[in-house]
Amino acid sequence: MTSRGGRVRTSSNSLDPNEDPVSGLERVMSNSNLEQVARLRRRQEEELIFNRQIAESDRTDSHEALSARYESLNYEISENRLYREAEKKPSHQITLWQISRNRWFVCFLIGVFTGLVAAFIDIMVHYSKDIKFNWLLKYLISKCGEEQRGTTAGCMWTVMIAWIGYNCVLVTIAAILVIFVAPIAGGSGIPQIKCYLNGIAIPEVVRLKTLVSKAIGVACSVGGGLCAGKEGPMIHSGAAVGAGISQGKSYSLGIDFGLFREFRNDRERRDFVSAGAAAGVAAAFGAPIGGVLFSLEEGASFWNQNLTWRMFFSAMISSFTVNWILSWFNGRSGWLSWTGLANFGIFENKDYNIWEIPLFLLIGVIGGCLGALFNYMNTRLTEFRKKYVSSKLGRLFECLLVAAVSGFLAFLTIFAIDDCQPIGANPTATSTQINQMWCKKGEYSAVASLFFQNPEESVKSLFHSPINSFGVTTLIIFGIEYFLLTLWTFGISVPSGVFIPALLTGAAWGRLFGILVERLFPSVTGIDPGKYALAGAAAQLGGVVRMTISLTAIIMEATKDITFGLPIMLVLMVTKWVGDMFNEGLYDSHIDLAEVPILGWNPPKMSRNILADRVMRKDVVALERRERVSRIVEILRSTLHHGFPVVDRIEESPYESLPDYGRLKGYILRSQLFKLLENRIFEEEGSSNTGLPNDFYECQDDDDQMKSLTELGLTQYDESCWLDIEPYMHPHPHRVPLNTSLPFIFRLFRGLGLRYLFVVNDDNHLRGVITRKDVARFRERRRNHEYHVDELYISES
Amino acid sequence: MTSRGGRVRTSSNSLDPNEDPVSGLERVMSNSNLEQVARLRRRQEEELIFNRQIAESDRTDSHEALSARYESLNYEISENRLYREAEKKPSHQITLWQISRNRWFVCFLIGVFTGLVAAFIDIMVHYSKDIKFNWLLKYLISKCGEEQRGTTAGCMWTVMIAWIGYNCVLVTIAAILVIFVAPIAGGSGIPQIKCYLNGIAIPEVVRLKTLVSKAIGVACSVGGGLCAGKEGPMIHSGAAVGAGISQGKSYSLGIDFGLFREFRNDRERRDFVSAGAAAGVAAAFGAPIGGVLFSLEEGASFWNQNLTWRMFFSAMISSFTVNWILSWFNGRSGWLSWTGLANFGIFENKDYNIWEIPLFLLIGVIGGCLGALFNYMNTRLTEFRKKYVSSKLGRLFECLLVAAVSGFLAFLTIFAIDDCQPIGANPTATSTQINQMWCKKGEYSAVASLFFQNPEESVKSLFHSPINSFGVTTLIIFGIEYFLLTLWTFGISVPSGVFIPALLTGAAWGRLFGILVERLFPSVTGIDPGKYALAGAAAQLGGVVRMTISLTAIIMEATKDITFGLPIMLVLMVTKWVGDMFNEGLYDSHIDLAEVPILGWNPPKMSRNILADRVMRKDVVALERRERVSRIVEILRSTLHHGFPVVDRIEESPYESLPDYGRLKGYILRSQLFKLLENRIFEEEGSSNTGLPNDFYECQDDDDQMKSLTELGLTQYDESCWLDIEPYMHPHPHRVPLNTSLPFIFRLFRGLGLRYLFVVNDDNHLRGVITRKDVARFRERRRNHEYHVDELYISES
């Protein structure tokens, strides 16, 4: 039989100086209160469905829900007895030093590998374009001969069909990778990374198979001529590299290298993911500072100097790596002044004057409106797609359709617009065979040069070409087409970013704006439409993504220019103000569509009178500090909760449907209970506990890793044993009284990255639990110029 | 008599659903437990003195204390009933909108005024130099005639004495402003701003008189030829502007404009101060992104996107303002591409190669060592100064001595080193009469051009001059002299920054390094010593201040160059690594010397087993929810605590020297109690409470504003009344159990900016209180490669 002595000894060893003399030892738990919990749960679910029906009839908007399937990351340390005793060991000093050294080493590796992945993507895109231009088209065009536009319509058709066919093949590869291998790899990846950094466990977002699908997929979709950027996917790739390297193992491959075990928890992984995301931005734009700011602006809530510094290190190493590889690839090995992947060239004329400020403000307003329009239309389109294009084949077909239409429209535009310019008039434009084929000898088509080159190159020529390089009609048609194609492309099942397409659209209308200004004020010299193209590009992108300081830094670093910093900031600021009057940023819209319980920067306004007893969930299942294994198994089987509070006694309450819980003593994660059961850390016949691995307190809460209950193979004998939870639980979880306000709770969650917050009454008795979803469902809305707090329902899907 | 009904009504209106039925109403508080508290306090103080003696005999370092005089800012909102009811009023919606609009408006004003102050300082420095060079020296030199060096020794003496005399006059003005008007205006101001942003109320740091003394003082000390920069003081000025404008009133002048009442609390003010600091950096270096990063790296613990964006806005407006004024001042009105105050020119040759990376790493190592040496020597010097140069006259005399020695050394060096270069060999050097006077006709002295021009200009010529512009001896002597003079100057009683002097020292040895590299590898072409001067400047400054990402951004923005971003980052990173092996940054050393309870970024290592009952103070004085006025007056008179917990009952404990406190119900600030007494919000004869101003919950805790107790003029009759505290207290303060670990407490303080954290036992009974000082006194130290936690004592001075 269980020796009481052992139990008492444990109790007197307890770290809690307020050890309650009344412990629930003697009470044998019946399962009746579990049944009560289940009953209450059912009733609550019925209420939920009812409320949902009300809510649905009431709703003005169609995506006012939060999905229950997203869990929080475990950012908190379980400070249990093992954790505290680990510090007392002499080896802990060495561990501290090792951890600190390994963090830097991992950040170095993240930088190198992110750089390698980015360079790989870039080189893949280069070759796919190379095949298209130098092999496929050259062959076809040489067959057609040097005839003039229109005369060889038949031949043109062949070129076009070959072109579109090649694009479709690449896009099919990208779509198959996304649809059948890693669905999370679709789109830009920035919304997912933003949610992850916000503290939400997005399933599979940082897996190796996601990384591979993303890297190959984006090379194919960009190479396949879609209106898609490779920058967003590079950021996602960086984040996946960060997670992968820091864990020293791969779930996708099932390989465990046994490295960096100390980083195998959500907290450390999230830090490395933020470093990886920064490295991704740094690789994509040659912008290490912009990368760090991106990670901070989009994700981190707590600015930690050490973490920031490591992020910066990763970003820097990643820039170095990309520069090195590309300098080698471009035949200038070792020349590190290379300029990153998205290189927008250097402005020669850097002057601007005070009277141009109102013009920049106007560009900001236009960008804000166009960005808001883009977001509105794309959100509607995504909702439509969610409803009607949900089958795998349907999605694949849509990708092919987009690829075909993109290619077709390009050819159509070139046929329709006659914008031939003499070769050499524009030193920045490269005149290839493809853009000469529709013009007379010695001329090239400006339209074709926009459509048939890398989008980055097109941005560059819009920024730096001499004043008359592009006709007004060309810019109007190109801008509208690119706007619509980007709109359609963002959200189909291929990896595709929105940065470069938005910049390109903006550069087109910005340049148009510059030309108009030049025609309106012919007396003023020195008006460079390239400057306005830059402002327009910033405005369009800012209007779509609504980033501020990080976007400014990225654009400044990518253009290698600081002089235009001030006007760009001004444009981005006005853009954000104007855009925010209409709707939220593209990434935030997509996060809302995915029903992710993201926490914003500030608590909702007008929520002071929403108190903890309204926010919390009452259907909490608690454990005592010493429980029969059978009850634990029953609880694990009957609930899906990921963490359980531990109280000092549980009493049946005759009046309430839920048991009356005693004082809050701690909490334990589902995964920790599993590990305890798996290692059979339960007492019987006075046997002492078998040791647990030292890193038990850093227990992962990863569903994939967790065996099913039946796999544990617990016998009836096992189930009759007692489990002493106290040494393994977190002994002082965050708690608030029942009268705590929502803003206070919000700041706790946001400032500390909480997963669970327990609500206690005045006597420290457990009354409820608050999770991220409970906080996130209160949303601030503005209707008729007044702020309101809406309460979203939590959908079970 | 007091109506019990009223009391009960209040009780049933309480927001707390767990209202305790047993309240301490009937008990009339005797003052005996207060006496007990005083007795315990005395005993604790005796223990403290004893411990201190032990500690002092034990200490290896002489500044291991924290001063008790620094209080925390009130970053938390007192969510009392008034606060909650304010939201229910219809006017609250309008207030919300107004607050949001006014925040932007105030940030705009902060930008404009910070820009104006910075431009004022710059123009003042310009004119003081103008007087010196174009008036004083021209006159004297013309009197001496065009003789050669050495022949007119007597005349040289006249020039030197006049020069030194003029410098001394200016430095005297600066010193008098600091010593007699605003002592806090001395030094760079960055340590003070760092502490303020960390959440510590540094007295008078952001007052108008500090701003005026700082602005005029720094113009005088820089104009007076000290080795001092104007950038640090500009940042401090920006912070003071931020605080001043946002409060809409001035303590120094005693004027209240009645504006922006909604921002009159520590939380809002701190946000505006961070915006002001960012604007200060932006004005000083033309670096808005660097400014925002500076504010974040040095101060903010919580990255809030909205706040960051407003900081960015202020920084941008401030840059604009400075550019506009200076473009006008320099005769190119409206030409906004002006380059900020610290303009280091543009590098023509931007290439660097992979084999140069090890050289940059080496520069980083040298910078780290030199910076650590600088910090060590300056810290020792400051300790010496604190002990032996503490009188006002002594400090004034030291300032004059530094001014005289600086001037004398400059002349001495010019006499000693013969480094005459033909005029025109160095296009960046301006050859004025003063630097031609020691050389032959058609030549100028390179040494004189370093000493006798703006330090910013000297940095510029070290960066951009052709390879042979400065002799090796010149650079060595100049570097050593400047290093030592800067060391001496930083810490004397004048406003003086360390940025530009450190950059200049670093540029000197960096250029020297470049020349050595060029001589070692004569076969390699394209080695530009200017590039190494830039790296050296970054390394020296990084070694002294140990900033990373913000410094990188500042240097990149100030040099208007992004290509060298990567090497600069590398240099700064190595510098910080190397420097941190020896000691901490200059600002942190000075903060430690001032015994300020600053909280670092991470909790101390090896502190998991330090629990709340060791961290907390037990001599806590609590109130009941309803107290006699006489007891409150007694408490306010006998303690200096700035906040008091409120409990549901206080019982004399026969065994303990302290009373036994009941359940924690809330807390109230000293200033709130004062305001309640001042407004006579106490009940007698059933009279209802008179209304309080709406903003009562945003009560300031400002000692200057607070009247003394006797000024309140409370009669004996008043003191017999009862004060109902409950509606005015914060009803759900942060609380932790007794077994909470220090890292957990640390993260609460750091993440949420707490001022008070209450420690409760298992029944939610109050057992102690933790303040910032109690957390900050645990410091991580490394001895013999092992981490230890030291416990500093709290000095009462």
GROMACS .gro file of C-alpha atoms in nm, chain B residues 318-590:
model
  273
 1115SER     CA    1   1.205   6.701  -3.607
 1116SER     CA    2   1.437   6.607  -3.894
 1117PHE     CA    3   1.225   6.811  -4.132
 1118THR     CA    4   1.235   7.112  -3.902
 1119VAL     CA    5   1.610   7.102  -3.860
 1120ASN     CA    6   1.665   7.056  -4.233
 1121TRP     CA    7   1.437   7.343  -4.313
 1122ILE     CA    8   1.593   7.586  -4.066
 1123LEU     CA    9   1.948   7.490  -4.160
 1124SER     CA   10   1.876   7.505  -4.532
 1125TRP     CA   11   1.750   7.857  -4.469
 1126PHE     CA   12   2.042   7.943  -4.242
 1127ASN     CA   13   2.285   7.823  -4.503
 1128GLY     CA   14   2.115   8.017  -4.779
 1129ARG     CA   15   1.945   7.734  -4.966
 1130SER     CA   16   1.598   7.784  -4.830
 1131GLY     CA   17   1.349   7.508  -4.903
 1132TRP     CA   18   1.609   7.261  -5.021
 1133LEU     CA   19   1.519   6.980  -4.786
 1134SER     CA   20   1.783   6.730  -4.888
 1135TRP     CA   21   1.995   6.890  -4.618
 1136THR     CA   22   2.180   6.643  -4.413
 1137GLY     CA   23   2.114   6.690  -4.044
 1138LEU     CA   24   2.352   6.840  -3.793
 1139ALA     CA   25   2.612   6.568  -3.765
 1140ASN     CA   26   2.692   6.537  -4.129
 1141PHE     CA   27   2.984   6.311  -4.202
 1142GLY     CA   28   2.985   6.351  -4.576
 1143ILE     CA   29   2.937   6.093  -4.847
 1144PHE     CA   30   3.182   5.820  -4.934
 1145GLU     CA   31   3.279   5.816  -5.298
 1146ASN     CA   32   3.448   5.479  -5.295
 1147LYS     CA   33   3.195   5.236  -5.157
 1148ASP     CA   34   3.359   4.905  -5.240
 1149TYR     CA   35   3.490   4.658  -4.992
 1150ASN     CA   36   3.603   4.305  -5.037
 1151ILE     CA   37   3.585   3.982  -4.848
 1152TRP     CA   38   3.951   3.987  -4.741
 1153GLU     CA   39   3.887   4.313  -4.558
 1154ILE     CA   40   3.646   4.142  -4.318
 1155PRO     CA   41   3.924   4.017  -4.082
 1156LEU     CA   42   4.060   4.370  -4.070
 1157PHE     CA   43   3.720   4.503  -3.968
 1158LEU     CA   44   3.700   4.234  -3.703
 1159LEU     CA   45   4.037   4.344  -3.571
 1160ILE     CA   46   3.915   4.704  -3.556
 1161GLY     CA   47   3.617   4.579  -3.357
 1162VAL     CA   48   3.848   4.410  -3.109
 1163ILE     CA   49   4.062   4.723  -3.070
 1164GLY     CA   50   3.748   4.935  -3.026
 1165GLY     CA   51   3.614   4.699  -2.761
 1166CYS     CA   52   3.938   4.714  -2.563
 1167LEU     CA   53   3.980   5.091  -2.593
 1168GLY     CA   54   3.615   5.145  -2.504
 1169ALA     CA   55   3.644   4.922  -2.199
 1170LEU     CA   56   3.957   5.108  -2.094
 1171PHE     CA   57   3.779   5.438  -2.139
 1172ASN     CA   58   3.485   5.324  -1.929
 1173TYR     CA   59   3.706   5.183  -1.656
 1174MET     CA   60   3.914   5.500  -1.628
 1175ASN     CA   61   3.612   5.729  -1.649
 1176THR     CA   62   3.431   5.534  -1.378
 1177ARG     CA   63   3.732   5.555  -1.147
 1178LEU     CA   64   3.763   5.925  -1.223
 1179THR     CA   65   3.395   5.981  -1.149
 1180GLU     CA   66   3.429   5.803  -0.815
 1181PHE     CA   67   3.730   6.018  -0.732
 1182ARG     CA   68   3.538   6.328  -0.834
 1183LYS     CA   69   3.239   6.225  -0.621
 1184LYS     CA   70   3.463   6.201  -0.319
 1185TYR     CA   71   3.703   6.488  -0.357
 1186VAL     CA   72   3.550   6.739  -0.598
 1187SER     CA   73   3.208   6.779  -0.445
 1188SER     CA   74   3.195   7.149  -0.354
 1189LYS     CA   75   3.037   7.388  -0.601
 1190LEU     CA   76   3.348   7.601  -0.635
 1191GLY     CA   77   3.567   7.295  -0.675
 1192ARG     CA   78   3.351   7.174  -0.961
 1193LEU     CA   79   3.356   7.516  -1.127
 1194PHE     CA   80   3.733   7.525  -1.094
 1195GLU     CA   81   3.766   7.182  -1.251
 1196CYS     CA   82   3.560   7.295  -1.552
 1197LEU     CA   83   3.788   7.595  -1.601
 1198LEU     CA   84   4.095   7.376  -1.563
 1199VAL     CA   85   3.967   7.136  -1.829
 1200ALA     CA   86   3.894   7.426  -2.064
 1201ALA     CA   87   4.239   7.576  -2.011
 1202VAL     CA   88   4.424   7.247  -2.048
 1203SER     CA   89   4.226   7.157  -2.364
 1204GLY     CA   90   4.322   7.486  -2.526
 1205PHE     CA   91   4.682   7.470  -2.409
 1206LEU     CA   92   4.730   7.114  -2.531
 1207ALA     CA   93   4.602   7.206  -2.874
 1208PHE     CA   94   4.856   7.486  -2.908
 1209LEU     CA   95   5.132   7.272  -2.764
 1210THR     CA   96   5.065   6.994  -3.014
 1211ILE     CA   97   5.067   7.234  -3.305
 1212PHE     CA   98   5.401   7.371  -3.192
 1213ALA     CA   99   5.542   7.025  -3.138
 1214ILE     CA  100   5.435   6.853  -3.458
 1215ASP     CA  101   5.534   6.982  -3.795
 1216ASP     CA  102   5.273   6.838  -4.032
 1217CYS     CA  103   5.247   7.105  -4.298
 1218GLN     CA  104   5.066   7.008  -4.617
 1219PRO     CA  105   5.035   7.206  -4.939
 1220ILE     CA  106   4.703   7.390  -4.963
 1221GLY     CA  107   4.471   7.218  -5.208
 1222ALA     CA  108   4.617   6.870  -5.155
 1223ASN     CA  109   4.316   6.790  -4.941
 1224PRO     CA  110   3.999   6.926  -5.098
 1225THR     CA  111   3.793   6.851  -4.788
 1226ALA     CA  112   4.005   7.055  -4.551
 1227THR     CA  113   3.919   7.421  -4.522
 1228SER     CA  114   4.235   7.622  -4.489
 1229THR     CA  115   4.165   7.914  -4.264
 1230GLN     CA  116   4.405   8.176  -4.139
 1231ILE     CA  117   4.443   7.993  -3.813
 1232ASN     CA  118   4.579   7.671  -3.956
 1233GLN     CA  119   4.810   7.848  -4.199
 1234MET     CA  120   4.990   8.054  -3.939
 1235TRP     CA  121   5.240   7.790  -3.834
 1236CYS     CA  122   5.340   7.685  -4.184
 1237LYS     CA  123   5.512   7.830  -4.484
 1238LYS     CA  124   5.316   8.025  -4.740
 1239GLY     CA  125   5.099   7.796  -4.951
 1240GLU     CA  126   5.090   7.535  -4.682
 1241TYR     CA  127   4.864   7.466  -4.387
 1242SER     CA  128   4.904   7.266  -4.070
 1243ALA     CA  129   4.712   6.937  -4.072
 1244VAL     CA  130   4.731   6.924  -3.692
 1245ALA     CA  131   4.582   7.269  -3.660
 1246SER     CA  132   4.302   7.177  -3.898
 1247LEU     CA  133   4.210   6.888  -3.666
 1248PHE     CA  134   4.218   7.098  -3.351
 1249PHE     CA  135   4.079   7.428  -3.474
 1250GLN     CA  136   3.755   7.340  -3.641
 1251ASN     CA  137   3.423   7.190  -3.543
 1252PRO     CA  138   3.471   6.831  -3.423
 1253GLU     CA  139   3.213   6.727  -3.685
 1254GLU     CA  140   3.431   6.883  -3.954
 1255SER     CA  141   3.734   6.703  -3.818
 1256VAL     CA  142   3.551   6.371  -3.834
 1257LYS     CA  143   3.456   6.451  -4.191
 1258SER     CA  144   3.813   6.525  -4.295
 1259LEU     CA  145   3.938   6.206  -4.130
 1260PHE     CA  146   3.677   6.011  -4.326
 1261HIS     CA  147   3.719   6.169  -4.666
 1262SER     CA  148   4.066   6.319  -4.700
 1263PRO     CA  149   4.307   6.175  -4.956
 1264ILE     CA  150   4.546   5.914  -4.834
 1265ASN     CA  151   4.841   6.132  -4.731
 1266SER     CA  152   4.657   6.424  -4.575
 1267PHE     CA  153   4.755   6.338  -4.220
 1268GLY     CA  154   5.091   6.220  -4.097
 1269VAL     CA  155   5.119   5.911  -3.879
 1270THR     CA  156   5.258   6.112  -3.584
 1271THR     CA  157   4.973   6.361  -3.612
 1272LEU     CA  158   4.716   6.085  -3.588
 1273ILE     CA  159   4.887   5.911  -3.296
 1274ILE     CA  160   4.933   6.226  -3.088
 1275PHE     CA  161   4.590   6.362  -3.175
 1276GLY     CA  162   4.419   6.030  -3.097
 1277ILE     CA  163   4.586   5.993  -2.756
 1278GLU     CA  164   4.527   6.354  -2.658
 1279TYR     CA  165   4.165   6.346  -2.762
 1280PHE     CA  166   4.107   6.017  -2.584
 1281LEU     CA  167   4.246   6.156  -2.258
 1282LEU     CA  168   4.071   6.490  -2.285
 1283THR     CA  169   3.737   6.322  -2.355
 1284LEU     CA  170   3.795   6.097  -2.058
 1285TRP     CA  171   3.850   6.398  -1.837
 1286THR     CA  172   3.569   6.606  -1.984
 1287PHE     CA  173   3.292   6.348  -1.954
 1288GLY     CA  174   3.161   6.396  -1.606
 1289ILE     CA  175   3.255   6.755  -1.528
 1290SER     CA  176   2.970   6.989  -1.448
 1291VAL     CA  177   2.886   7.109  -1.797
 1292PRO     CA  178   2.645   6.963  -2.051
 1293SER     CA  179   2.863   6.747  -2.274
 1294GLY     CA  180   2.804   6.442  -2.488
 1295VAL     CA  181   3.046   6.165  -2.569
 1296PHE     CA  182   2.928   6.073  -2.920
 1297ILE     CA  183   3.133   6.310  -3.132
 1298PRO     CA  184   3.451   6.295  -2.919
 1299ALA     CA  185   3.442   5.915  -2.930
 1300LEU     CA  186   3.382   5.918  -3.306
 1301LEU     CA  187   3.671   6.159  -3.352
 1302THR     CA  188   3.912   5.954  -3.140
 1303GLY     CA  189   3.806   5.641  -3.326
 1304ALA     CA  190   3.835   5.807  -3.664
 1305ALA     CA  191   4.193   5.906  -3.577
 1306TRP     CA  192   4.312   5.559  -3.483
 1307GLY     CA  193   4.098   5.401  -3.754
 1308ARG     CA  194   4.267   5.616  -4.015
 1309LEU     CA  195   4.602   5.526  -3.866
 1310PHE     CA  196   4.503   5.160  -3.896
 1311GLY     CA  197   4.412   5.218  -4.260
 1312ILE     CA  198   4.748   5.380  -4.331
 1313LEU     CA  199   4.927   5.086  -4.168
 1314VAL     CA  200   4.726   4.839  -4.377
 1315GLU     CA  201   4.811   5.035  -4.687
 1316ARG     CA  202   5.183   5.022  -4.601
 1317LEU     CA  203   5.169   4.652  -4.516
 1318PHE     CA  204   5.003   4.559  -4.844
 1319PRO     CA  205   5.144   4.808  -5.092
 1320SER     CA  206   5.049   4.582  -5.381
 1321VAL     CA  207   4.677   4.601  -5.314
 1322THR     CA  208   4.521   4.907  -5.466
 1323GLY     CA  209   4.208   5.081  -5.353
 1324ILE     CA  210   4.272   5.079  -4.980
 1325ASP     CA  211   4.103   5.390  -4.857
 1326PRO     CA  212   4.205   5.490  -4.503
 1327GLY     CA  213   3.877   5.684  -4.479
 1328LYS     CA  214   3.687   5.357  -4.480
 1329TYR     CA  215   3.893   5.238  -4.184
 1330ALA     CA  216   3.847   5.571  -4.014
 1331LEU     CA  217   3.472   5.512  -4.035
 1332ALA     CA  218   3.510   5.161  -3.893
 1333GLY     CA  219   3.737   5.291  -3.617
 1334ALA     CA  220   3.493   5.567  -3.529
 1335ALA     CA  221   3.210   5.316  -3.503
 1336ALA     CA  222   3.428   5.082  -3.297
 1337GLN     CA  223   3.539   5.348  -3.050
 1338LEU     CA  224   3.186   5.479  -2.998
 1339GLY     CA  225   3.042   5.128  -2.978
 1340GLY     CA  226   3.310   5.030  -2.727
 1341VAL     CA  227   3.214   5.322  -2.505
 1342VAL     CA  228   2.834   5.319  -2.523
 1343ARG     CA  229   2.772   4.951  -2.619
 1344MET     CA  230   2.469   5.026  -2.827
 1345THR     CA  231   2.416   4.793  -3.119
 1346ILE     CA  232   2.128   4.821  -3.358
 1347SER     CA  233   2.040   5.183  -3.288
 1348LEU     CA  234   2.402   5.288  -3.323
 1349THR     CA  235   2.428   5.104  -3.654
 1350ALA     CA  236   2.118   5.284  -3.777
 1351ILE     CA  237   2.245   5.620  -3.653
 1352ILE     CA  238   2.584   5.582  -3.820
 1353MET     CA  239   2.425   5.461  -4.142
 1354GLU     CA  240   2.182   5.750  -4.146
 1355ALA     CA  241   2.446   6.006  -4.047
 1356THR     CA  242   2.684   5.893  -4.322
 1357LYS     CA  243   2.391   5.859  -4.564
 1358ASP     CA  244   2.538   5.532  -4.666
 1359ILE     CA  245   2.402   5.181  -4.656
 1360THR     CA  246   2.677   4.994  -4.837
 1361PHE     CA  247   2.901   5.007  -4.533
 1362GLY     CA  248   2.614   4.892  -4.318
 1363LEU     CA  249   2.736   4.534  -4.300
 1364PRO     CA  250   3.096   4.606  -4.197
 1365ILE     CA  251   2.974   4.863  -3.943
 1366MET     CA  252   2.737   4.608  -3.792
 1367LEU     CA  253   3.015   4.354  -3.776
 1368VAL     CA  254   3.248   4.601  -3.609
 1369LEU     CA  255   2.985   4.705  -3.356
 1370MET     CA  256   2.897   4.347  -3.274
 1371VAL     CA  257   3.257   4.243  -3.213
 1372THR     CA  258   3.314   4.562  -3.018
 1373LYS     CA  259   3.025   4.489  -2.787
 1374TRP     CA  260   3.131   4.130  -2.736
 1375VAL     CA  261   3.487   4.230  -2.651
 1376GLY     CA  262   3.386   4.527  -2.438
 1377ASP     CA  263   3.129   4.333  -2.241
 1378MET     CA  264   3.400   4.088  -2.137
 1379PHE     CA  265   3.562   4.367  -1.934
 1380ASN     CA  266   3.288   4.592  -1.806
 1381GLU     CA  267   2.955   4.749  -1.892
 1382GLY     CA  268   2.879   5.050  -2.109
 1383LEU     CA  269   2.960   5.404  -2.001
 1384TYR     CA  270   2.596   5.499  -1.946
 1385ASP     CA  271   2.531   5.190  -1.737
 1386SER     CA  272   2.840   5.254  -1.526
 1387HIS     CA  273   2.720   5.604  -1.454
   0.00000   0.00000   0.00000
